[in-house]
Amino acid sequence: MDYTVVKLFIESGQSKTSKVVKIASNFPYVIGRLSPDLSINDANLSRRHCQLTVEMGGLYIEDLGSSNGVEVNGTFVKRSRLLINDQIRVGRTRMKVLEITLATKKVRKGGGNF
């Protein structure tokens, strides 16, 4: 069984608030103004602005056709692999990747005692 944990520091430019969000094994994870996964109060975000996905042993961010784009470390991207300490900007909101844990748990079949 695979599991993933991601921690993001989020600083909203519009509401001047900040928080740390922990995402655990709920991918793809959509970020936007009206997203059911992570909704951010920022008029410069699209309703479904971007998404985080886990593929090929890595964490990726992908622009979902937003009006204002996605920046990773100061460069506009359509899709990019994310690493710890990467800086993300969507609308007027900034995010920093604090933690990425990608792991596989081995589940033993059967339930007998030894």
mmCIF file of C-alpha atoms in Angstrom:
data_model
loop_
_atom_site.group_PDB
_atom_site.id
_atom_site.type_symbol
_atom_site.label_atom_id
_atom_site.label_comp_id
_atom_site.label_asym_id
_atom_site.label_seq_id
_atom_site.Cartn_x
_atom_site.Cartn_y
_atom_site.Cartn_z
ATOM 1 C CA MET A 1 0.000 0.000 0.000
ATOM 2 C CA ASP A 2 1.411 3.439 -0.949
ATOM 3 C CA TYR A 3 0.987 6.532 1.192
ATOM 4 C CA THR A 4 2.020 10.124 0.789
ATOM 5 C CA VAL A 5 2.199 13.032 3.206
ATOM 6 C CA VAL A 6 2.840 16.599 2.065
ATOM 7 C CA LYS A 7 3.094 19.681 4.275
ATOM 8 C CA LEU A 8 2.705 23.133 2.732
ATOM 9 C CA PHE A 9 3.143 26.527 4.368
ATOM 10 C CA ILE A 10 0.523 28.786 2.797
ATOM 11 C CA GLU A 11 0.519 32.578 2.966
ATOM 12 C CA SER A 12 -2.518 34.159 1.349
ATOM 13 C CA GLY A 13 -1.745 37.521 -0.197
ATOM 14 C CA GLN A 14 -5.362 38.598 -0.196
ATOM 15 C CA SER A 15 -6.431 37.784 3.361
ATOM 16 C CA LYS A 16 -2.948 38.216 4.902
ATOM 17 C CA THR A 17 -3.227 34.884 6.710
ATOM 18 C CA SER A 18 -0.841 31.960 6.914
ATOM 19 C CA LYS A 19 -1.197 28.315 7.875
ATOM 20 C CA VAL A 20 0.427 24.928 7.482
ATOM 21 C CA VAL A 21 -1.621 22.334 5.610
ATOM 22 C CA LYS A 22 -0.918 18.614 5.868
ATOM 23 C CA ILE A 23 -2.162 16.505 2.970
ATOM 24 C CA ALA A 24 -2.220 12.753 3.472
ATOM 25 C CA SER A 25 -2.934 10.317 0.650
ATOM 26 C CA ASN A 26 -5.654 12.292 -1.103
ATOM 27 C CA PHE A 27 -4.264 12.723 -4.611
ATOM 28 C CA PRO A 28 -4.871 14.345 -6.995
ATOM 29 C CA TYR A 29 -5.358 17.297 -4.649
ATOM 30 C CA VAL A 30 -6.975 20.359 -6.249
ATOM 31 C CA ILE A 31 -6.118 23.898 -5.100
ATOM 32 C CA GLY A 32 -8.309 26.830 -6.046
ATOM 33 C CA ARG A 33 -10.763 29.522 -5.050
ATOM 34 C CA LEU A 34 -13.669 27.055 -4.816
ATOM 35 C CA SER A 35 -11.879 23.721 -4.566
ATOM 36 C CA PRO A 36 -13.297 20.945 -2.392
ATOM 37 C CA ASP A 37 -9.715 19.925 -1.446
ATOM 38 C CA LEU A 38 -8.007 23.249 -0.612
ATOM 39 C CA SER A 39 -10.045 26.410 -1.033
ATOM 40 C CA ILE A 40 -8.064 29.671 -0.763
ATOM 41 C CA ASN A 41 -9.669 33.108 -0.531
ATOM 42 C CA ASP A 42 -7.777 34.810 -3.359
ATOM 43 C CA ALA A 43 -9.618 36.605 -6.173
ATOM 44 C CA ASN A 44 -6.635 35.957 -8.483
ATOM 45 C CA LEU A 45 -7.119 32.185 -8.267
ATOM 46 C CA SER A 46 -9.292 30.220 -10.628
ATOM 47 C CA ARG A 47 -11.965 28.013 -9.081
ATOM 48 C CA ARG A 48 -9.817 24.972 -9.877
ATOM 49 C CA HIS A 49 -6.378 26.556 -10.293
ATOM 50 C CA CYS A 50 -3.895 23.685 -9.989
ATOM 51 C CA GLN A 51 -3.493 20.193 -8.629
ATOM 52 C CA LEU A 52 -0.898 18.156 -6.793
ATOM 53 C CA THR A 53 -0.327 14.612 -8.019
ATOM 54 C CA VAL A 54 1.967 11.767 -7.034
ATOM 55 C CA GLU A 55 3.554 9.995 -9.987
ATOM 56 C CA MET A 56 6.757 8.086 -10.715
ATOM 57 C CA GLY A 57 7.962 8.413 -7.133
ATOM 58 C CA GLY A 58 7.581 12.197 -7.012
ATOM 59 C CA LEU A 59 5.208 15.033 -6.172
ATOM 60 C CA TYR A 60 4.064 17.214 -9.084
ATOM 61 C CA ILE A 61 2.086 20.432 -9.458
ATOM 62 C CA GLU A 62 0.043 20.989 -12.605
ATOM 63 C CA ASP A 63 -1.763 24.118 -13.817
ATOM 64 C CA LEU A 64 -5.392 23.278 -14.619
ATOM 65 C CA GLY A 65 -5.739 26.013 -17.267
ATOM 66 C CA SER A 66 -5.835 28.884 -14.771
ATOM 67 C CA SER A 67 -5.962 32.523 -15.864
ATOM 68 C CA ASN A 68 -2.929 33.664 -13.839
ATOM 69 C CA GLY A 69 -0.708 30.596 -13.982
ATOM 70 C CA VAL A 70 1.472 28.706 -11.510
ATOM 71 C CA GLU A 71 4.994 29.745 -10.542
ATOM 72 C CA VAL A 72 7.578 27.401 -9.040
ATOM 73 C CA ASN A 73 10.739 29.110 -7.780
ATOM 74 C CA GLY A 74 9.965 32.197 -9.869
ATOM 75 C CA THR A 75 9.304 30.394 -13.174
ATOM 76 C CA PHE A 76 5.846 29.912 -14.708
ATOM 77 C CA VAL A 77 5.159 26.221 -15.273
ATOM 78 C CA LYS A 78 2.413 24.044 -16.737
ATOM 79 C CA ARG A 79 3.687 21.054 -14.776
ATOM 80 C CA SER A 80 6.663 20.666 -12.476
ATOM 81 C CA ARG A 81 8.120 18.210 -9.999
ATOM 82 C CA LEU A 82 8.202 19.650 -6.473
ATOM 83 C CA LEU A 83 10.976 19.275 -3.929
ATOM 84 C CA ILE A 84 11.300 20.321 -0.295
ATOM 85 C CA ASN A 85 11.754 24.115 0.063
ATOM 86 C CA ASP A 86 10.308 24.846 -3.388
ATOM 87 C CA GLN A 87 8.409 28.143 -3.518
ATOM 88 C CA ILE A 88 5.036 28.150 -5.273
ATOM 89 C CA ARG A 89 2.924 31.167 -6.224
ATOM 90 C CA VAL A 90 -0.667 30.940 -7.408
ATOM 91 C CA GLY A 91 -2.572 34.225 -7.700
ATOM 92 C CA ARG A 92 -1.403 36.361 -4.772
ATOM 93 C CA THR A 93 -0.881 33.303 -2.582
ATOM 94 C CA ARG A 94 2.540 31.880 -1.798
ATOM 95 C CA MET A 95 3.279 28.350 -0.680
ATOM 96 C CA LYS A 96 6.429 26.580 0.436
ATOM 97 C CA VAL A 97 6.890 22.809 0.408
ATOM 98 C CA LEU A 98 7.908 21.833 3.950
ATOM 99 C CA GLU A 99 7.730 18.053 3.752
ATOM 100 C CA ILE A 100 7.231 15.281 1.219
ATOM 101 C CA THR A 101 7.002 11.694 2.429
ATOM 102 C CA LEU A 102 6.502 9.109 -0.290
ATOM 103 C CA ALA A 103 6.579 5.553 0.992
ATOM 104 C CA THR A 104 5.284 2.071 0.461
ATOM 105 C CA LYS A 105 3.938 0.081 3.388
ATOM 106 C CA LYS A 106 4.194 -3.663 3.081
ATOM 107 C CA VAL A 107 0.969 -5.284 4.145
ATOM 108 C CA ARG A 108 1.191 -8.901 5.229
ATOM 109 C CA LYS A 109 -1.524 -11.117 3.847
ATOM 110 C CA GLY A 110 -3.291 -13.423 6.224
ATOM 111 C CA GLY A 111 -3.912 -12.743 9.860
ATOM 112 C CA GLY A 112 -2.608 -15.759 11.727
ATOM 113 C CA ASN A 113 -0.310 -15.676 14.723
ATOM 114 C CA PHE A 114 3.174 -17.152 14.488
#
